[in-house]
Coordinates of C-alpha atoms in Angstrom, one line a residue:
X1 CA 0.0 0.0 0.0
X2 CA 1.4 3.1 -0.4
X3 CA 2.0 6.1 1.7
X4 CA 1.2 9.0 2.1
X5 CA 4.2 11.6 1.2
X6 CA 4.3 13.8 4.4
X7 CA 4.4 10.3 6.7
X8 CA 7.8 10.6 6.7
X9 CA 9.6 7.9 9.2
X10 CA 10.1 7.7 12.5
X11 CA 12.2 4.5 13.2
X12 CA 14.1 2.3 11.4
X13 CA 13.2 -0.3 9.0
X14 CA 14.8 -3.7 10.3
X15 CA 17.3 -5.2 7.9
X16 CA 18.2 -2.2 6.2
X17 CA 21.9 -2.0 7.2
X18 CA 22.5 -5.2 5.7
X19 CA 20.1 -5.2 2.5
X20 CA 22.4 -1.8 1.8
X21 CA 25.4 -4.1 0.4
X22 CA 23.2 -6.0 -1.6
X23 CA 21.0 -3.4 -3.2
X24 CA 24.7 -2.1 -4.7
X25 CA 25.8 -5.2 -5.3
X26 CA 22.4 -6.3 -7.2
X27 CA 23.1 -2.9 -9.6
X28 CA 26.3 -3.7 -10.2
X29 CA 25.8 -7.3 -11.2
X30 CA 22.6 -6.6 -13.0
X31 CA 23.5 -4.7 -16.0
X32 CA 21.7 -1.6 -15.2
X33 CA 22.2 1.7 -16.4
X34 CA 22.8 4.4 -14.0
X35 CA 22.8 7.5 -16.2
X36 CA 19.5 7.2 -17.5
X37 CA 16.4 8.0 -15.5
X38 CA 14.1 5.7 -13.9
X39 CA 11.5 4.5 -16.0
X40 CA 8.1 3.5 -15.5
X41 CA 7.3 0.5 -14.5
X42 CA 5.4 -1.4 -11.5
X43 CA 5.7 1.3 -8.3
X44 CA 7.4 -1.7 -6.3
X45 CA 10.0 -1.9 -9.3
X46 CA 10.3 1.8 -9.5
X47 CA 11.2 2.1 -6.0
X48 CA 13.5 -1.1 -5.8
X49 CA 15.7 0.8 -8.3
X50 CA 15.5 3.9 -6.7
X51 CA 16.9 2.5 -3.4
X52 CA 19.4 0.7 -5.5
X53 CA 21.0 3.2 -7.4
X54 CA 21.0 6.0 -4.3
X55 CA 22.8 3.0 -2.0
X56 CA 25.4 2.1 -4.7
X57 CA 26.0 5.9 -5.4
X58 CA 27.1 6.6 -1.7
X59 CA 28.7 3.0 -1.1
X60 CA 31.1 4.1 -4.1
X61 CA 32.0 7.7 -1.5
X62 CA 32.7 5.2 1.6
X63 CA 29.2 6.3 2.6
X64 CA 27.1 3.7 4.3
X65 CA 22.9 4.5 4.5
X66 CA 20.6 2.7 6.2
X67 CA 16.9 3.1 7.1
X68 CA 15.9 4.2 3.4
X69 CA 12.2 4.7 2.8
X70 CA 10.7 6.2 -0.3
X71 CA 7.5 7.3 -1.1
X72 CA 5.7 8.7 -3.9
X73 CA 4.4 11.7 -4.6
X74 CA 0.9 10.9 -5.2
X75 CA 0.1 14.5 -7.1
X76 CA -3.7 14.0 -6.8
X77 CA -4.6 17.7 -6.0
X78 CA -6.1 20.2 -8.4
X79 CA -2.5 22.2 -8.3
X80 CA -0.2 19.3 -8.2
X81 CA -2.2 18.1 -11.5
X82 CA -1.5 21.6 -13.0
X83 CA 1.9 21.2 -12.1
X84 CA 2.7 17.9 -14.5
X85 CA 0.8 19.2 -17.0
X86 CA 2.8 22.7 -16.6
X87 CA 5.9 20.2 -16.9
X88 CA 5.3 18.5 -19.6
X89 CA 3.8 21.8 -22.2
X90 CA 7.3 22.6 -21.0
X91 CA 9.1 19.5 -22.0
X92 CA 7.4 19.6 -25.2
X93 CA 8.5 23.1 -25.6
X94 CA 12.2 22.5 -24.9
X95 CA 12.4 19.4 -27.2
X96 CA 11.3 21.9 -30.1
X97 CA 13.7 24.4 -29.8
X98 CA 16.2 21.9 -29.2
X99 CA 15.9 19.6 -32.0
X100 CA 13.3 17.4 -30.5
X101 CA 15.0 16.0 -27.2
X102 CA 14.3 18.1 -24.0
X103 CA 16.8 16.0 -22.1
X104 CA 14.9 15.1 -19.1
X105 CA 17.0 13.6 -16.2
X106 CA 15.9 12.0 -12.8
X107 CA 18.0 14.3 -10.0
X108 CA 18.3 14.4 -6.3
X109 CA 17.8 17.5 -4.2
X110 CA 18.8 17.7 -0.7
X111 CA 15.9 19.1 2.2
X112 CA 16.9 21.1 5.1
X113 CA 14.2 20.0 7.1
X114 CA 11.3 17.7 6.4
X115 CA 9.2 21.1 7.0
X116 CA 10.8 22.1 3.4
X117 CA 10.2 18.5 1.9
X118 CA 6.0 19.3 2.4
X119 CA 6.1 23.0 1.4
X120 CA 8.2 22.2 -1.6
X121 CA 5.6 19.3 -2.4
X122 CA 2.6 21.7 -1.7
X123 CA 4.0 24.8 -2.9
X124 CA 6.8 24.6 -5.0
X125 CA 10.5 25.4 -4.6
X126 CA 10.0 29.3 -3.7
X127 CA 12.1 32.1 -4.6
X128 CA 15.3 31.5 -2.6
X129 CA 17.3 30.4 -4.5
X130 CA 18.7 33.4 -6.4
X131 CA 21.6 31.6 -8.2
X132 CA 20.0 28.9 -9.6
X133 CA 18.9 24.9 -7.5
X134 CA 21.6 22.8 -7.3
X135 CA 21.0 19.1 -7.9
X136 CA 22.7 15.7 -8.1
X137 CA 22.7 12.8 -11.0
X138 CA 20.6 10.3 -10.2
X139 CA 23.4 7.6 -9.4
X140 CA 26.1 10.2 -7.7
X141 CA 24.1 11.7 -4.9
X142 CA 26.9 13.3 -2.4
X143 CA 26.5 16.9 -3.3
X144 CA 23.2 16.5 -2.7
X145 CA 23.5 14.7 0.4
X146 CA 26.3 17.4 2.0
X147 CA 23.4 19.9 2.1
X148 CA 20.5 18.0 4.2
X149 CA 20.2 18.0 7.9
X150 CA 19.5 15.0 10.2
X151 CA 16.1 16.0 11.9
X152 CA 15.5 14.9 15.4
X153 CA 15.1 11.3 14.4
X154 CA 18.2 11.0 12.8
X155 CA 17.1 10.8 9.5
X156 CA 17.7 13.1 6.2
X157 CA 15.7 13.7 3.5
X158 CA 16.4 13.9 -0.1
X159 CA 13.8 14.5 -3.2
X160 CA 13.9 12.7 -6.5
X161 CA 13.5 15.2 -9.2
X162 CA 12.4 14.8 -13.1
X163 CA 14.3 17.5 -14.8
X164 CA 13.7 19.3 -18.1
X165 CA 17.6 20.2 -18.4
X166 CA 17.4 20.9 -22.2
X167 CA 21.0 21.6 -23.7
X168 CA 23.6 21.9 -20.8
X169 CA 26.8 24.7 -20.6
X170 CA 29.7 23.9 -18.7
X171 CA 29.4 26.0 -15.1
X172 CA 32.7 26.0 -13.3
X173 CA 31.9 24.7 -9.2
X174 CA 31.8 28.0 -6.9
X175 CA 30.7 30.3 -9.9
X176 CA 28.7 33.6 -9.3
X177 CA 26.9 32.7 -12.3
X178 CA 23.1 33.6 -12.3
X179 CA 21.3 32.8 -15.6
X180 CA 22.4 30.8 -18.8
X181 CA 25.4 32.7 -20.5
X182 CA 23.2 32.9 -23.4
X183 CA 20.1 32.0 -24.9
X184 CA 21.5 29.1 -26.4
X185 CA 21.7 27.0 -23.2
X186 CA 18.8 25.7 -21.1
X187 CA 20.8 24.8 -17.6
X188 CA 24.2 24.3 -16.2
X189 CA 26.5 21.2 -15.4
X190 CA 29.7 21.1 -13.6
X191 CA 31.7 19.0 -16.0
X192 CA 30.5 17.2 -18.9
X193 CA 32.6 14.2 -18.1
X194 CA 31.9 13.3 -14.6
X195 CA 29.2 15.6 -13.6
X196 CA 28.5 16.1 -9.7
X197 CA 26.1 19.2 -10.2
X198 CA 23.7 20.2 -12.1
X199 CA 22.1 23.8 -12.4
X200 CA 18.5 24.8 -12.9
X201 CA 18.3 28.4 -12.9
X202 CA 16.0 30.5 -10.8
X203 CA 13.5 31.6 -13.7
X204 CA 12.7 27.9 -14.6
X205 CA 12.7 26.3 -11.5
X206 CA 8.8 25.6 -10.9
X207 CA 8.2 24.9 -14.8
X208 CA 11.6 22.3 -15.5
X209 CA 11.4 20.6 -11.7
X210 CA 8.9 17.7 -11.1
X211 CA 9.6 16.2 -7.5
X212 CA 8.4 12.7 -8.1
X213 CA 9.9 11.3 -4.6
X214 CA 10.7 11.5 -1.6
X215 CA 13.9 9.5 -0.3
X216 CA 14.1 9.4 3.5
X217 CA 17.6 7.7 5.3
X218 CA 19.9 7.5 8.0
X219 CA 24.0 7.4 7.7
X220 CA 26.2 5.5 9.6
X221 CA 28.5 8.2 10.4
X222 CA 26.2 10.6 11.7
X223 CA 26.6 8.4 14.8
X224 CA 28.0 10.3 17.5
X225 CA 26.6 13.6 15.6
X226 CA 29.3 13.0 12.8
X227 CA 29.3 15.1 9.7
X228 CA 29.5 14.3 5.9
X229 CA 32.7 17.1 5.0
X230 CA 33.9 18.0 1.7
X231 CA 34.9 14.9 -0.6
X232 CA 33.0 12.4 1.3
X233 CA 35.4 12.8 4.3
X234 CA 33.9 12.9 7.6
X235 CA 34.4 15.6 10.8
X236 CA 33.4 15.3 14.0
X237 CA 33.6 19.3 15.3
X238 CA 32.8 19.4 19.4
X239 CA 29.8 21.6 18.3
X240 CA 28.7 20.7 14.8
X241 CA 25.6 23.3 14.9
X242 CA 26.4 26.8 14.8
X243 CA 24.4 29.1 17.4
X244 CA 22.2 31.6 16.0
X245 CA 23.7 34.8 17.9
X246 CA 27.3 33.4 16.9
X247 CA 25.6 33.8 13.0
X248 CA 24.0 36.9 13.3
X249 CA 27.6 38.1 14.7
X250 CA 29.5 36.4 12.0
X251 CA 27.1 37.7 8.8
X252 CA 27.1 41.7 10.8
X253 CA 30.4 42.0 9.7
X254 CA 29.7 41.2 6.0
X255 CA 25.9 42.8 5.6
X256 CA 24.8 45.9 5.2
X257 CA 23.1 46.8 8.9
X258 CA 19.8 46.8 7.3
X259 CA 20.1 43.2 6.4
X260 CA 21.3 42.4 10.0
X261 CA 18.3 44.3 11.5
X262 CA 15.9 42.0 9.3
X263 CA 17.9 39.0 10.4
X264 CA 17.6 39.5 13.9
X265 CA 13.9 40.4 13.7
X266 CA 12.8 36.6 11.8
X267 CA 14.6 35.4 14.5
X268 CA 12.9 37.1 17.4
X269 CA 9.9 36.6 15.6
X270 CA 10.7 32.6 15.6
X271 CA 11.6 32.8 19.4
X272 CA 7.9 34.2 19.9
X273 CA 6.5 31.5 18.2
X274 CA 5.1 33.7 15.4
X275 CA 7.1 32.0 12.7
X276 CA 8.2 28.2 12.1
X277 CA 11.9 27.4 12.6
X278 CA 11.5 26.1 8.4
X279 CA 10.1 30.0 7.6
X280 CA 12.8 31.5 9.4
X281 CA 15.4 29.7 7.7
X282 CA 14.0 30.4 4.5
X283 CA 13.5 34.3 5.1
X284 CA 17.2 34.4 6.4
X285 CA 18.3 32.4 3.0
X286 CA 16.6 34.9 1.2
X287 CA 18.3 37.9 2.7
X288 CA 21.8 36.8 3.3
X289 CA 21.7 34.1 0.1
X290 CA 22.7 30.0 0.4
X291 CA 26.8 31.2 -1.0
X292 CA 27.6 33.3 2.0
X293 CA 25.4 31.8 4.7
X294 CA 27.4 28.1 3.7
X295 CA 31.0 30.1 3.6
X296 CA 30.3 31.3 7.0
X297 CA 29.0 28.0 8.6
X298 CA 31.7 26.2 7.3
X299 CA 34.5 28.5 8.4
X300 CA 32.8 28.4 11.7
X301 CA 32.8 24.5 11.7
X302 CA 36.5 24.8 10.7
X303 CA 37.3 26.6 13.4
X304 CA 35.7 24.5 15.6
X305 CA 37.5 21.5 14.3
X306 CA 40.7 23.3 15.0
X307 CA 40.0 24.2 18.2
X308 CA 39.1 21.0 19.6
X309 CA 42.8 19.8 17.9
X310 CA 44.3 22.2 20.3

């Protein structure tokens, strides 16, 4: 039977850890092909797959999930309706201008919170993502994975896109850029050769982004509160959350004071209990923008590290 999308879980499945080695295993043995996107077939099949491919992408970065559940987006309101059809003019529309293949690709995104897993799914991805959603191919999830958070249940939360990327331009990593460099290209990748990012820029993020899943799992290293760091590695910083104050110190010296004012007012606002924790975030992303808030946490986290070397 299956689920509803916003049950997300609450406890482990049993047997997971072990079936991990053996969903990679089955992938690798069975001939599959990891670049293309998942087709459809039965549901059970779909998902089986799913699972398969995500496990065998981490297991190749020394990674090690467990717990995974995935569930469907079941799309069965009036809006969500709108949205595949939305979707699909658009595919239709990007396969013409581009000699009749839209290149649609199934892509993970990671989810802060499960709070922005159900607005997305209800709503849409917003507005706040000024330079463009980042997204990881279907069988090499990490990026993707570096930017969830483990909720209170230790799990986190990915989404399984279908993409209209139409024809691709090559987007160095760390790159300001905004919008395609001209109108010849649709979206952006990393590198053509071993691609780790892909870029959807902000004007087409509602119309080219279909979340068809949701992908719900636990890591073995975030035991013990340990982080995924850059290149797969793994940290364990004494504190690996950063305190609010401590950010709203760190970004005043950067920000205009205006900014700073608004900053410190979504979070009094949050402390009152007028605002979720998820809206907050989202209004602060919004203001300060995903480039500098990440640069700041992770030089905090660094210096963390190197204190608790000392």
């Amino acid at each position: 039977m299956e689920q509803p999308i916003y049950n997300l879980p609450k406890h482990d499945s049993a047997g997971e850890d072990e079936s991990a080695i053996s969903d990679c295993e089955s992938v690798a043995s069975g001939g599959h092909d990891s670049s293309r996107p998942v087709r459809k077939t039965t549901e059970g099949a779909d998902i089986n797959l799913i699972r398969s491919r995500f496990v065998c992408g981490l297991s190749a970065q020394g990674l090690k999930p467990y717990g995974v559940a995935i569930f469907r987006n079941p799309c069965k309101t009036v809006m969500a309706q709108a949205r595949i059809q939305s979707f699909e003019i658009f595919a239709r529309a990007v396969a013409k201008m581009r000699g009749g293949n839209a290149n649609v690709k199934h892509v993970w995104y990671g989810a802060s919170s499960r709070e922005e897993i159900v607005d997305i799914i209800q709503h849409g991805f917003g507005y706040v993502h000024s330079n463009g959603l980042r997204l990881s191919p279907n069988d090499t999830p990490l990026e993707s994975v570096k930017r969830t958070v483990v909720d209170k249940q230790g799990f986190r939360h990915l989404l399984l896109c279908r993409v209209i990327m139409g024809k691709l331009e090559a987007v160095p990593a760390g790159s300001d850029q905004r919008r395609p460099s001209s109108e010849e290209f649709d979206s952006g990748v990393d590198s053509f050769s071993s691609p780790k990012e892909f870029i959807v820029w902000s004007n087409k993020i509602n119309t080219h982004v279909l979340p068809e899943y949701v992908l719900s799992f636990k890591l073995a290293s975030d035991k013990g509160h340990e982080k995924v760091g850059v290149g797969g590695q793994h940290m364990r910083p004494s504190s690996p959350f950063m305190q609010f104050p401590t950010l709203i110190s760190a970004l005043s010296k950067i920000l205009p004071p205006s900014d700073i004012v608004s900053i410190a007012k979504f979070h009094k606002e949050y402390r009152d209990k007028k605002i979720s924790r998820h809206e907050m975030i989202q209004k602060v992303r919004k203001v300060a923008g995903d480039k500098l808030l990440f640069s700041v946490i992770k030089s905090f986290r660094a210096k963390v590290l190197l204190i608790s070397l000392w």
